[in-house]
Short mmCIF file of C-alpha atoms in Angstrom, two decimals:
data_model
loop_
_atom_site.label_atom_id
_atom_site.label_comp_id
_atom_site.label_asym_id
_atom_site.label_seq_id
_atom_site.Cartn_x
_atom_site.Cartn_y
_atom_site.Cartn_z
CA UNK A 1 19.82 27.03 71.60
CA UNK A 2 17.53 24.06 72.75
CA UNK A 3 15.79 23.46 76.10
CA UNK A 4 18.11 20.58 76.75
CA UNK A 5 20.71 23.15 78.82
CA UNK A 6 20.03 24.00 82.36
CA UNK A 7 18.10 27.07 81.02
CA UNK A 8 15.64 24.11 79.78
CA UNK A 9 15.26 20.42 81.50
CA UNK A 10 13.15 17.85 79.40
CA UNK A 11 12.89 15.30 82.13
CA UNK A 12 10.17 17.12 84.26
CA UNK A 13 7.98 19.59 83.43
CA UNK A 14 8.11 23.47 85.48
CA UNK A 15 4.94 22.46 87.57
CA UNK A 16 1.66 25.44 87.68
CA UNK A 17 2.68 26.73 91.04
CA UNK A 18 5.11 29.04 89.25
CA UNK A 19 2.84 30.14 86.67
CA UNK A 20 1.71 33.33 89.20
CA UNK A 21 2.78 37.22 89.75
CA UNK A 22 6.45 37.47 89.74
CA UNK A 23 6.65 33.62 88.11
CA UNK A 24 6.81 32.56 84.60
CA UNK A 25 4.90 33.85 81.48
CA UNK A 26 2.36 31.45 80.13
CA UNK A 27 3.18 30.82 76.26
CA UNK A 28 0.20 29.15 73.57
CA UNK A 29 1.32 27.77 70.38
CA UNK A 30 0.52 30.91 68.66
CA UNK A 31 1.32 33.85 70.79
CA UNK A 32 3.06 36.73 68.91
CA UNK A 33 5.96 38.42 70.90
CA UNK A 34 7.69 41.58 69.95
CA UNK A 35 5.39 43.08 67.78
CA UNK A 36 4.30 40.02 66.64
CA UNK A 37 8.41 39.04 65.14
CA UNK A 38 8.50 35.57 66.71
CA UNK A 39 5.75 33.12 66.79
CA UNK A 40 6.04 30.39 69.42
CA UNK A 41 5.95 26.95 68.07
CA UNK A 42 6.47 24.71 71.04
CA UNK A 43 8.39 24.78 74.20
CA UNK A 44 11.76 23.73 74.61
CA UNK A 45 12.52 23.38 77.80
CA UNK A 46 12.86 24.91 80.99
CA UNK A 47 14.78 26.43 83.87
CA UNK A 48 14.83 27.81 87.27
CA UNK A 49 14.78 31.25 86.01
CA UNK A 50 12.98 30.95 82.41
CA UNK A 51 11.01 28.60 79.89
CA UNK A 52 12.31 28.33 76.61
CA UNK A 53 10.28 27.73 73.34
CA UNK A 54 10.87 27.38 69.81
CA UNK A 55 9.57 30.44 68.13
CA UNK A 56 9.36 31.00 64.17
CA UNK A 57 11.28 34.75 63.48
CA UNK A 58 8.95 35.94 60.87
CA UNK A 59 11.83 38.77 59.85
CA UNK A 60 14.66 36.60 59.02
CA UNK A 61 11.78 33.29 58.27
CA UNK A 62 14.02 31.30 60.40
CA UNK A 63 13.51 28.95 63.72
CA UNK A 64 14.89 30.71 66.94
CA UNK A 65 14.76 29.58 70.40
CA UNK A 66 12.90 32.10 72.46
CA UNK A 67 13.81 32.39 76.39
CA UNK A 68 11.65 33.93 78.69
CA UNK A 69 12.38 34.85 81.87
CA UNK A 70 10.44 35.12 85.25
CA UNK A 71 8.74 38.27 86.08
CA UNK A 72 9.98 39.04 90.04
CA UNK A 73 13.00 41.97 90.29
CA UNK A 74 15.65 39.57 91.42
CA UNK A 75 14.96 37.38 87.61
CA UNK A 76 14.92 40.54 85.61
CA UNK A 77 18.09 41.57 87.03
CA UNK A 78 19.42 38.04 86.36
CA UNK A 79 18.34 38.58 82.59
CA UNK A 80 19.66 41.87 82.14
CA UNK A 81 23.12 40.52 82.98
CA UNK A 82 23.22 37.20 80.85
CA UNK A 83 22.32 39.52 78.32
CA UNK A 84 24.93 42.24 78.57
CA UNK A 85 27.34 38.89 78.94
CA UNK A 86 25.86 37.41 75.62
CA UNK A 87 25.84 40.88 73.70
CA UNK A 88 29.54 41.33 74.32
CA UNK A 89 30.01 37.74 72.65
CA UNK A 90 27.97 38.59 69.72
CA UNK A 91 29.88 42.03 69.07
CA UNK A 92 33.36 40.22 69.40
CA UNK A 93 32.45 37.59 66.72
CA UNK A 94 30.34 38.61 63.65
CA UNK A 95 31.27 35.72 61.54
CA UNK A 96 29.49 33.45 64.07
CA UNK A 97 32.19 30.99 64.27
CA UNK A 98 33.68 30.75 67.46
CA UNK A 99 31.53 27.86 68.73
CA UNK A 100 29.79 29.54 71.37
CA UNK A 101 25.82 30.40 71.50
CA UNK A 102 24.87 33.72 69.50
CA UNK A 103 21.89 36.25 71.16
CA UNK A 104 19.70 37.89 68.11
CA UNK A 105 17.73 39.73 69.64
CA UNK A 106 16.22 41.12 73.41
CA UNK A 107 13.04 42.59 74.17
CA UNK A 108 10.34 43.36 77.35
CA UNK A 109 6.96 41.23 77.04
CA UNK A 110 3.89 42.34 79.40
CA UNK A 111 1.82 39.45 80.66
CA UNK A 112 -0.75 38.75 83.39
CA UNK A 113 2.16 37.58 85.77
CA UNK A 114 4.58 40.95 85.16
CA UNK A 115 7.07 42.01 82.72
CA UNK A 116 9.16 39.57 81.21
CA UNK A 117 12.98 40.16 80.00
CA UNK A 118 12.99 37.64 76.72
CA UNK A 119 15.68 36.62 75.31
CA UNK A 120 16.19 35.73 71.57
CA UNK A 121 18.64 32.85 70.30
CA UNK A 122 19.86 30.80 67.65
CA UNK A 123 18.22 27.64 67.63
CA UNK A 124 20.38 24.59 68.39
CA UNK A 125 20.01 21.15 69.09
CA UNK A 126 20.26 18.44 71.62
CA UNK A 127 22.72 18.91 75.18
CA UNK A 128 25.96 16.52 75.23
CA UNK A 129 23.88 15.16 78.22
CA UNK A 130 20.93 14.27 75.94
CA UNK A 131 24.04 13.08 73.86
CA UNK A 132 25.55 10.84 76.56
CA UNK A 133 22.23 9.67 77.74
CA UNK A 134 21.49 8.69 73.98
CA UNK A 135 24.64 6.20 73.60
CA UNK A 136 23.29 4.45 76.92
CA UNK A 137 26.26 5.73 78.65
CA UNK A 138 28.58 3.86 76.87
CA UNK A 139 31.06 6.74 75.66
CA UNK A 140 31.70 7.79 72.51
CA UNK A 141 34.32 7.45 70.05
CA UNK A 142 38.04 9.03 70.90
CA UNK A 143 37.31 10.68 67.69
CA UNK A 144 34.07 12.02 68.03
CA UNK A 145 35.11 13.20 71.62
CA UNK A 146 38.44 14.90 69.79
CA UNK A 147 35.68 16.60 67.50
CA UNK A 148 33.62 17.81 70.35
CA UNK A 149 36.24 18.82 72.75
CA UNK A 150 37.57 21.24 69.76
CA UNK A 151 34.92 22.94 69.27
CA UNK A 152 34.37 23.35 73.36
CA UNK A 153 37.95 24.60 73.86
CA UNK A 154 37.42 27.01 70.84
CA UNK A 155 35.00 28.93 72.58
CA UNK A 156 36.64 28.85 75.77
CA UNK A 157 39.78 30.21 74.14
CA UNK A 158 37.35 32.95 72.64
CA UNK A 159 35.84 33.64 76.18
CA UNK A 160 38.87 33.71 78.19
CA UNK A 161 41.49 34.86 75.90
CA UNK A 162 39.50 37.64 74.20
CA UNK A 163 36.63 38.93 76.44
CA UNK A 164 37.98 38.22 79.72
CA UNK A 165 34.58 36.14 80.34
CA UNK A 166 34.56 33.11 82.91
CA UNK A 167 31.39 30.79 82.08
CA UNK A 168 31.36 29.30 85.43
CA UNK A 169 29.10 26.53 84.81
CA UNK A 170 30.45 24.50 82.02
CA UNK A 171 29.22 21.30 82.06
CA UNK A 172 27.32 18.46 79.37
CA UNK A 173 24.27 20.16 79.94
CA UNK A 174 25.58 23.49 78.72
CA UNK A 175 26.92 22.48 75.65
CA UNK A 176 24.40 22.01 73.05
CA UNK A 177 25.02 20.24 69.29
CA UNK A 178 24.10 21.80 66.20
CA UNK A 179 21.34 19.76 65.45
CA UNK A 180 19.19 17.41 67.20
CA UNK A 181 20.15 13.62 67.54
CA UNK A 182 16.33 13.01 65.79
CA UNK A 183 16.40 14.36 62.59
CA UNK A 184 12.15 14.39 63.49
CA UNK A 185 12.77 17.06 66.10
CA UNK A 186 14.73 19.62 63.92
CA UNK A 187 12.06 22.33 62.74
CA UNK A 188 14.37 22.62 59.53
CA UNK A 189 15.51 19.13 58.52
CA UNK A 190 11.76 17.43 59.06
CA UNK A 191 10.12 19.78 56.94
CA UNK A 192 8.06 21.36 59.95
CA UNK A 193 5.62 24.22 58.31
CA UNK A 194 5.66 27.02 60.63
CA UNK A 195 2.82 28.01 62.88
CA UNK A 196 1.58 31.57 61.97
CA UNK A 197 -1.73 31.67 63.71
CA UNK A 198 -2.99 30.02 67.07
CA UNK A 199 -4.81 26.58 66.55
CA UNK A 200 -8.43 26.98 66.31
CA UNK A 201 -9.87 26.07 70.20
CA UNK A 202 -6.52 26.97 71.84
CA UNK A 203 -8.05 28.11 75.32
CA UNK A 204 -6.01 30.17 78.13
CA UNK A 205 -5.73 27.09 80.40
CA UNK A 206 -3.61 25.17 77.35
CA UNK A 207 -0.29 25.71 78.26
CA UNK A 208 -1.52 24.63 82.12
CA UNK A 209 -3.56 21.33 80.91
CA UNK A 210 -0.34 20.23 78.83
CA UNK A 211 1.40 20.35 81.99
CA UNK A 212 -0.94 18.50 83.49
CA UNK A 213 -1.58 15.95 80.74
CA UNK A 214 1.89 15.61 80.00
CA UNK A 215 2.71 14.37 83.80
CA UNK A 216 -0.09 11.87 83.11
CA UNK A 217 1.17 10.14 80.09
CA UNK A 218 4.93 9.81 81.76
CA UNK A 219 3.49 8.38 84.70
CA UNK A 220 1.43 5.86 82.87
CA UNK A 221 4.55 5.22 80.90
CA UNK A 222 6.91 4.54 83.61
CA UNK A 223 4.24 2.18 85.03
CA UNK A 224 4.24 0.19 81.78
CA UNK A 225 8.05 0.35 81.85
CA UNK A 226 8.81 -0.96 85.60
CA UNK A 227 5.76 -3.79 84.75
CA UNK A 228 7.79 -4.86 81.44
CA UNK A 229 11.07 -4.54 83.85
CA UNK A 230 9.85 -6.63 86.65
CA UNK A 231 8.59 -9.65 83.89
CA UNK A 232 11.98 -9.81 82.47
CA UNK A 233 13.64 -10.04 86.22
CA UNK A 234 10.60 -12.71 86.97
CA UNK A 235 11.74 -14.66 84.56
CA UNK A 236 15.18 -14.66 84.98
CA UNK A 237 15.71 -12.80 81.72
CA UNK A 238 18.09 -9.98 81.06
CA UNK A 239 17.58 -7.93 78.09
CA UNK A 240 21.02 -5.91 76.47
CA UNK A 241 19.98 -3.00 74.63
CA UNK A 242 21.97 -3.02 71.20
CA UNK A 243 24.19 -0.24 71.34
CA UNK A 244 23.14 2.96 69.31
CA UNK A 245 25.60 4.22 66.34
CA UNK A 246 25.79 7.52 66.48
CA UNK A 247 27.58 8.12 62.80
CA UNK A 248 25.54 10.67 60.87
CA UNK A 249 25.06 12.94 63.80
CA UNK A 250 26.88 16.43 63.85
CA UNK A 251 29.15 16.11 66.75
CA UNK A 252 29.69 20.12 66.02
CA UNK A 253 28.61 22.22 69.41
CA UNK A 254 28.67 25.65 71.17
CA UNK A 255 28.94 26.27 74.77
CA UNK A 256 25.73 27.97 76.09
CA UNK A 257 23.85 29.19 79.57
CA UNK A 258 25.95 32.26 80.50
CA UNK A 259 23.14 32.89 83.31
CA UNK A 260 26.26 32.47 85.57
CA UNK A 261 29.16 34.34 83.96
CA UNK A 262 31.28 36.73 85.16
CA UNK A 263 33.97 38.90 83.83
CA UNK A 264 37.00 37.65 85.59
CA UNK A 265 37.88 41.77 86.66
CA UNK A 266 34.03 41.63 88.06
CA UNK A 267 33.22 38.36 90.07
CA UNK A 268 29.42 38.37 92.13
CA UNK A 269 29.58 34.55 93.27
CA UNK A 270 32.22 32.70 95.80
CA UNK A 271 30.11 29.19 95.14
CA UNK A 272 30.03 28.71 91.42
CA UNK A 273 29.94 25.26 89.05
CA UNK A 274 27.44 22.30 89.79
CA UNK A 275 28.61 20.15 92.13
CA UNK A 276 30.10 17.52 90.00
CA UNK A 277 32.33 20.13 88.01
CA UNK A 278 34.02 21.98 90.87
CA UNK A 279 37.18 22.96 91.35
CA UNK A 280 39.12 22.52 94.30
CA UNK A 281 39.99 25.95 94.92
CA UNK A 282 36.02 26.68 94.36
CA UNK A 283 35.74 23.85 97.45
CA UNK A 284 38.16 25.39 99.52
CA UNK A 285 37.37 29.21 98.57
CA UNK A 286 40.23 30.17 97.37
CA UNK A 287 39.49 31.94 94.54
CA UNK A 288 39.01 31.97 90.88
CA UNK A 289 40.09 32.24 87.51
CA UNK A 290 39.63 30.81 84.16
CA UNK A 291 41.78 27.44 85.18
CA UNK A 292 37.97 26.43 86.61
CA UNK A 293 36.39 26.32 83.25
CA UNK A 294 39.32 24.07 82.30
CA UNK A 295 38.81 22.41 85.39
CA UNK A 296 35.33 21.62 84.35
CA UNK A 297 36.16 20.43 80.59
CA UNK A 298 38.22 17.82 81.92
CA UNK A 299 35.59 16.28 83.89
CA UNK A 300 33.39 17.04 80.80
CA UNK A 301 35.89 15.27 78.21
CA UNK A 302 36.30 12.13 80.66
CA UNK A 303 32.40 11.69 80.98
CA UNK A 304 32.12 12.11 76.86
CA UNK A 305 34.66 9.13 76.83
CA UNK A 306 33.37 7.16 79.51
CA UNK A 307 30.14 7.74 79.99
CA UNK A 308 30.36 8.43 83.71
CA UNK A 309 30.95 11.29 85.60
CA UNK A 310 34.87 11.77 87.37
CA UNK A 311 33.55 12.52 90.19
CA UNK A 312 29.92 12.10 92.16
CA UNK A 313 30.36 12.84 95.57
CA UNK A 314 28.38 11.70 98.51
CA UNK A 315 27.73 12.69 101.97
CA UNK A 316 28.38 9.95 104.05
CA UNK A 317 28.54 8.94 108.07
CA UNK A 318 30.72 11.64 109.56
CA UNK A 319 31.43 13.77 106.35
CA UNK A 320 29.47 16.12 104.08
CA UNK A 321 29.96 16.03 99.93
CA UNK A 322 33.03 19.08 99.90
CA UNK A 323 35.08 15.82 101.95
CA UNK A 324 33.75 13.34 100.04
CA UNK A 325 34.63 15.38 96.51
CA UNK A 326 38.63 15.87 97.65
CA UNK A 327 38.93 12.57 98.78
CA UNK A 328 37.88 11.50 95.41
CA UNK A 329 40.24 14.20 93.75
CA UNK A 330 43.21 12.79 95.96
CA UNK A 331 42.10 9.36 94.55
CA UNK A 332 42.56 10.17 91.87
CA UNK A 333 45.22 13.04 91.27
CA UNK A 334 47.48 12.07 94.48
CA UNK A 335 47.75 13.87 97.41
CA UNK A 336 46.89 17.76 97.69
CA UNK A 337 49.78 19.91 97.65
CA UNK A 338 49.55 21.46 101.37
CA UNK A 339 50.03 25.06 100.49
CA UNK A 340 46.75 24.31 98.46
CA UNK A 341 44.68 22.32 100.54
CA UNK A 342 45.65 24.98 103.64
CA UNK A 343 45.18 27.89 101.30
CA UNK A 344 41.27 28.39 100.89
CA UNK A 345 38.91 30.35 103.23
CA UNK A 346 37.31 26.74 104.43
CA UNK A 347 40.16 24.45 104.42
CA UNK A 348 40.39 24.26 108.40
CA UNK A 349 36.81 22.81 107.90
CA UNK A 350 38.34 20.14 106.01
CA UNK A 351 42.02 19.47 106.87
CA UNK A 352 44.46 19.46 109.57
CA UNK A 353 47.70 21.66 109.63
CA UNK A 354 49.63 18.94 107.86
CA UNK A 355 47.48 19.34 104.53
CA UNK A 356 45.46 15.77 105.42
CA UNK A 357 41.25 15.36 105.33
CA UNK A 358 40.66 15.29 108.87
CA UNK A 359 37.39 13.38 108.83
CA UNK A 360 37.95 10.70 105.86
CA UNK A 361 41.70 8.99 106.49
CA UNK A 362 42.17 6.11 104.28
CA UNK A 363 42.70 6.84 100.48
CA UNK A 364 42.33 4.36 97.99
CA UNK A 365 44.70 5.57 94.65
CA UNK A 366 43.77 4.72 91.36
CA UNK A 367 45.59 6.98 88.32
CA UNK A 368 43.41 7.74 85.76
CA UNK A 369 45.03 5.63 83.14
CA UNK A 370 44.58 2.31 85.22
CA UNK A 371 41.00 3.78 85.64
CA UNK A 372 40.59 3.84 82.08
CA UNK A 373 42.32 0.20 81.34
CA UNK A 374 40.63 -1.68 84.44
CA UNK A 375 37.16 0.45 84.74
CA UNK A 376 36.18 1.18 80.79
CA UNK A 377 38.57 -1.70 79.11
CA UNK A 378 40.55 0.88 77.27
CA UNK A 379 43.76 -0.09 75.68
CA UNK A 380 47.10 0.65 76.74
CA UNK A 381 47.47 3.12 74.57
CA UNK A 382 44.30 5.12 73.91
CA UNK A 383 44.04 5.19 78.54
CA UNK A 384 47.62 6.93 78.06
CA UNK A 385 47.44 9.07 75.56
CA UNK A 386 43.98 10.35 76.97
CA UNK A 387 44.91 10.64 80.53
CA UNK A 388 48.15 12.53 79.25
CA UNK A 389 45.58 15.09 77.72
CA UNK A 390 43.35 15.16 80.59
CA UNK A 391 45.37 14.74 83.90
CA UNK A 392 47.42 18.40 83.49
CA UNK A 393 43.49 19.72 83.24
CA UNK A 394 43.47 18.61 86.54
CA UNK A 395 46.18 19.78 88.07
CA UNK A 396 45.65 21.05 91.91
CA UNK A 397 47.24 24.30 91.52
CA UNK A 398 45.30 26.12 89.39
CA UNK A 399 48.02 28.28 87.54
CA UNK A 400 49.27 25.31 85.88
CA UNK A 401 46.24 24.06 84.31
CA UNK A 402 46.74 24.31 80.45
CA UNK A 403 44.92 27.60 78.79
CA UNK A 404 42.19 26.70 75.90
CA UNK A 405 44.80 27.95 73.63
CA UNK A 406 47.43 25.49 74.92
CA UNK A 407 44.83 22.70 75.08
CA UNK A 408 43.38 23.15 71.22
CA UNK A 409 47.63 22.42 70.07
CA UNK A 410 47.46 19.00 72.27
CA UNK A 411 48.79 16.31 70.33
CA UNK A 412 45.94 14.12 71.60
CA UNK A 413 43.49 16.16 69.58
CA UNK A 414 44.93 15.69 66.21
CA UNK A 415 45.69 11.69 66.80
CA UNK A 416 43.26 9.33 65.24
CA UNK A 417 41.57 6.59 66.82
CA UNK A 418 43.14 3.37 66.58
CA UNK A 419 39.93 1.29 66.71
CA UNK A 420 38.77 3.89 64.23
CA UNK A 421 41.81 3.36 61.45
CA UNK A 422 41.75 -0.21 61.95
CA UNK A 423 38.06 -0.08 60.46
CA UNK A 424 38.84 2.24 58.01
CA UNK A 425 42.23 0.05 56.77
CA UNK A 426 39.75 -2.84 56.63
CA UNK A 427 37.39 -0.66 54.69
CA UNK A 428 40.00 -0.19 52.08
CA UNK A 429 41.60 -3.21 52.04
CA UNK A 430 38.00 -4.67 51.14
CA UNK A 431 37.68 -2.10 48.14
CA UNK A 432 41.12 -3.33 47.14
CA UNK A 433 39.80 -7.23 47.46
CA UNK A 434 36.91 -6.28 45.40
CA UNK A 435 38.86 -3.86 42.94
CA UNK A 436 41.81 -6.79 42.32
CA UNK A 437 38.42 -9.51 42.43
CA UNK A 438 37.27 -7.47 39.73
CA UNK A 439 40.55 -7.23 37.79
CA UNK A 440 40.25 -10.97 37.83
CA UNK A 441 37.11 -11.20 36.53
CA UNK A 442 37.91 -8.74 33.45
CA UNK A 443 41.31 -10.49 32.98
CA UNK A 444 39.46 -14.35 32.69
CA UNK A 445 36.80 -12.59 30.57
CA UNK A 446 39.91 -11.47 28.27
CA UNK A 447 41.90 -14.60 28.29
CA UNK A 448 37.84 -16.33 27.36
CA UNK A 449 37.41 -13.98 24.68
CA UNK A 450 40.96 -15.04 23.12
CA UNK A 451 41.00 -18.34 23.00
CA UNK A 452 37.05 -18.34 22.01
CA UNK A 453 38.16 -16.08 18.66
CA UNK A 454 41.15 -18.49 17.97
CA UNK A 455 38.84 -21.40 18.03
CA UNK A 456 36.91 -19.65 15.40
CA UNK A 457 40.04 -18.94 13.82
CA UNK A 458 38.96 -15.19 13.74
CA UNK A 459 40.95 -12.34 14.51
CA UNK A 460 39.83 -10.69 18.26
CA UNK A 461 38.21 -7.94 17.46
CA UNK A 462 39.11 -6.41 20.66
#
């Protein structure tokens, strides 16, 4: 596990107002936890609830990710069930294989601000957001997102089929790679010696002043960077990044961040998934099951292929974001089945008695294969044969969503990528120029040889 899920943002740092009694635990490269096991190394990442750091696990002399959670009741309590949630997945899969995040170990840490729950994990890489963000949200390959959305639905299979576990949150930032995009970053693959003892004049205040110093260098960096932006528009310039290849990075991953989970028998939350994510039954509280996980990877899978999100709703004049996110599913999807869009706790909020939005009127439709064609410049074929994958993922009744299970025998993940062939037939037909080029060669070399020993009047010796 990295920071890069929502138990760990990169983008800003956690701030020192939450660094009091009930907060979060200051860490220095250095500190020894659990009876001096696990050796922080540098932090991760952080959340709401926790910061994470890479630690060094002097028992097993590997890198683990160490999460450490706020001090205050309501945070413990928090801990205590992510944990019972991510010992349960550990016990049903020993061989470590079925793509989701793996807990090692769990311990109590005293500290100035309270006792801590921490929480001990394998150490992965980058998010699928970091991922996204990296390819200058340009989607990636149909075959790299086939790779990817196996190894998603394979844990979701092994969550909902065989511990009865929702995950309730799924979403780029939850979903980590093996490795990190920067080969630099990974503690294993740069070499990185291992920290044993704290750096000589490492004073209390450290983790604080990095904080601080840390906020100073972005800002003076985004200064530079809008000063270099505003040149180029001056002068009438527009620089094109050069796209990034992404071939040589794992595309392997493991669903992670089970802060949120519930067993599907024993559900604590009405409002669950980020915003972007959410069902419509979540919307319209009408309940849950494991279809909203599915719901969820197919907004996940369409932003690994596109780059964008499926939906980003808005507030707007006379309608909050819940309106604004079913008018963009009706978009989209066609219009909501009325027994559905009348069957939730808040749907009178939303529609009239005839099953339409009462505040936003006029739909614009748009199937999601034209959206792929007109909006991303798909072809015919790769818009169809995704959208057929993707479009019974987001079906409005939520019993007839495709399970994990049904989703990992989709034809769609076994097809190869046209673009993707077409390279790789060019590939070979090149070897087979240069192989036949070569065949030349050796045969003029022959036919040479002969007529230079029969000038000689010698025998060829070969």
């Amino acid at each position: 596990m990295s920071g890069s899920s929502s138990s760990g943002s990169e983008e800003d740092d956690e701030g020192i107002d939450s660094y009091r009694k009930g907060g979060y635990h200051a860490v220095r490269i250095g500190d020894l936890f659990n009876g001096g096991r696990y050796i922080a190394q540098r932090k991760l990442g952080w959340g709401q609830f926790s910061t994470v750091w890479l630690a060094y696990d002097t028992q097993s002399s590997s890198y683990v990710a160490l999460k450490i959670q706020k001090s205050a009741a309501q945070f413990a309590q928090a801990a205590l069930h992510e944990i019972e949630v991510l010992s349960a997945i550990a016990d049903g899969d020993p061989s470590n294989s079925k793509c989701v995040v793996r807990l090692i170990d769990h311990f109590k840490h005293a500290g100035p601000n309270g006792q801590h729950l921490c929480m001990v994990l394998e150490f992965l890489g980058d998010s699928l957001l970091k991922l996204i963000k990296y390819s200058r949200y340009k989607g990636l390959e149909l075959n790299k997102v086939r790779e990817i959305c196996k190894c998603i639905l394979t844990g979701l299979d092994y969550l909902h089929r065989e511990l009865g576990i929702i995950h309730t949150d799924l979403k780029p930032e939850n979903i980590l790679l093996f490795s990190t995009i920067d080969p630099s970053k990974d503690p294993i693959r740069s070499g990185q010696t291992p920290i044993l003892e704290k750096p000589e004049g490492s004073l209390n205040g450290g983790s604080t002043m990095n904080i601080i110093e840390k906020k100073l260098k972005r800002r003076a960096k985004r200064a530079v960077a809008n000063i270099s932006s505003r040149r180029a528009s001056m002068g009438g310039i527009e620089f094109q990044k050069p796209e990034r290849c992404l071939d040589g990075i794992d595309m392997r991953c493991k669903v992670v961040d089970f802060g949120n989970a519930c067993w599907a028998s024993k559900q604590f939350a009405e409002e669950i998934q980020t915003r972007q994510y959410r069902a419509p039954e979540v919307v319209l509280r009408a309940g849950y099951s494991f279809s909203v996980d599915m719901w969820s990877f197919g907004c996940t899978a369409f932003e690994l292929a596109t780059g964008d999100m499926l939906f980003a709703p808005k507030s707007g004049q006379g309608f909050n974001e819940d309106e604004d996110h079913l008018a963009l599913m009706m978009e989209l999807l066609g219009k909501m089945p009325r027994k559905i869009a009348i069957g939730g706790a808040r749907s009178k909020d939303y529609f009239d008695r005839h099953g339409d939005l009462k505040r936003i009127r006029r739909l614009k439709f748009w199937s999601l294969d034209r959206l792929l064609v007109d909006k991303y410049k798909f072809s015919e074929t790769d818009a169809r044969e995704l959208a057929e994958f993707l479009v019974p993922l987001l079906d409005f009744a939520p019993e007839k969503r495709p399970t994990a299970e049904q989703c990992l025998q989709h034809p769609w993940l076994n097809l190869r990528n046209a673009a993707q062939d077409e390279r790789e037939n060019k590939s070979n037909v090149e070897k087979v120029d240069v192989g036949m080029s070569k065949l030349q060669i050796k045969k003029s070399v022959l036919v040479i040889n002969e007529h230079h020993w029969k000038r000689l009047g010698q025998p060829n010796s070969d």
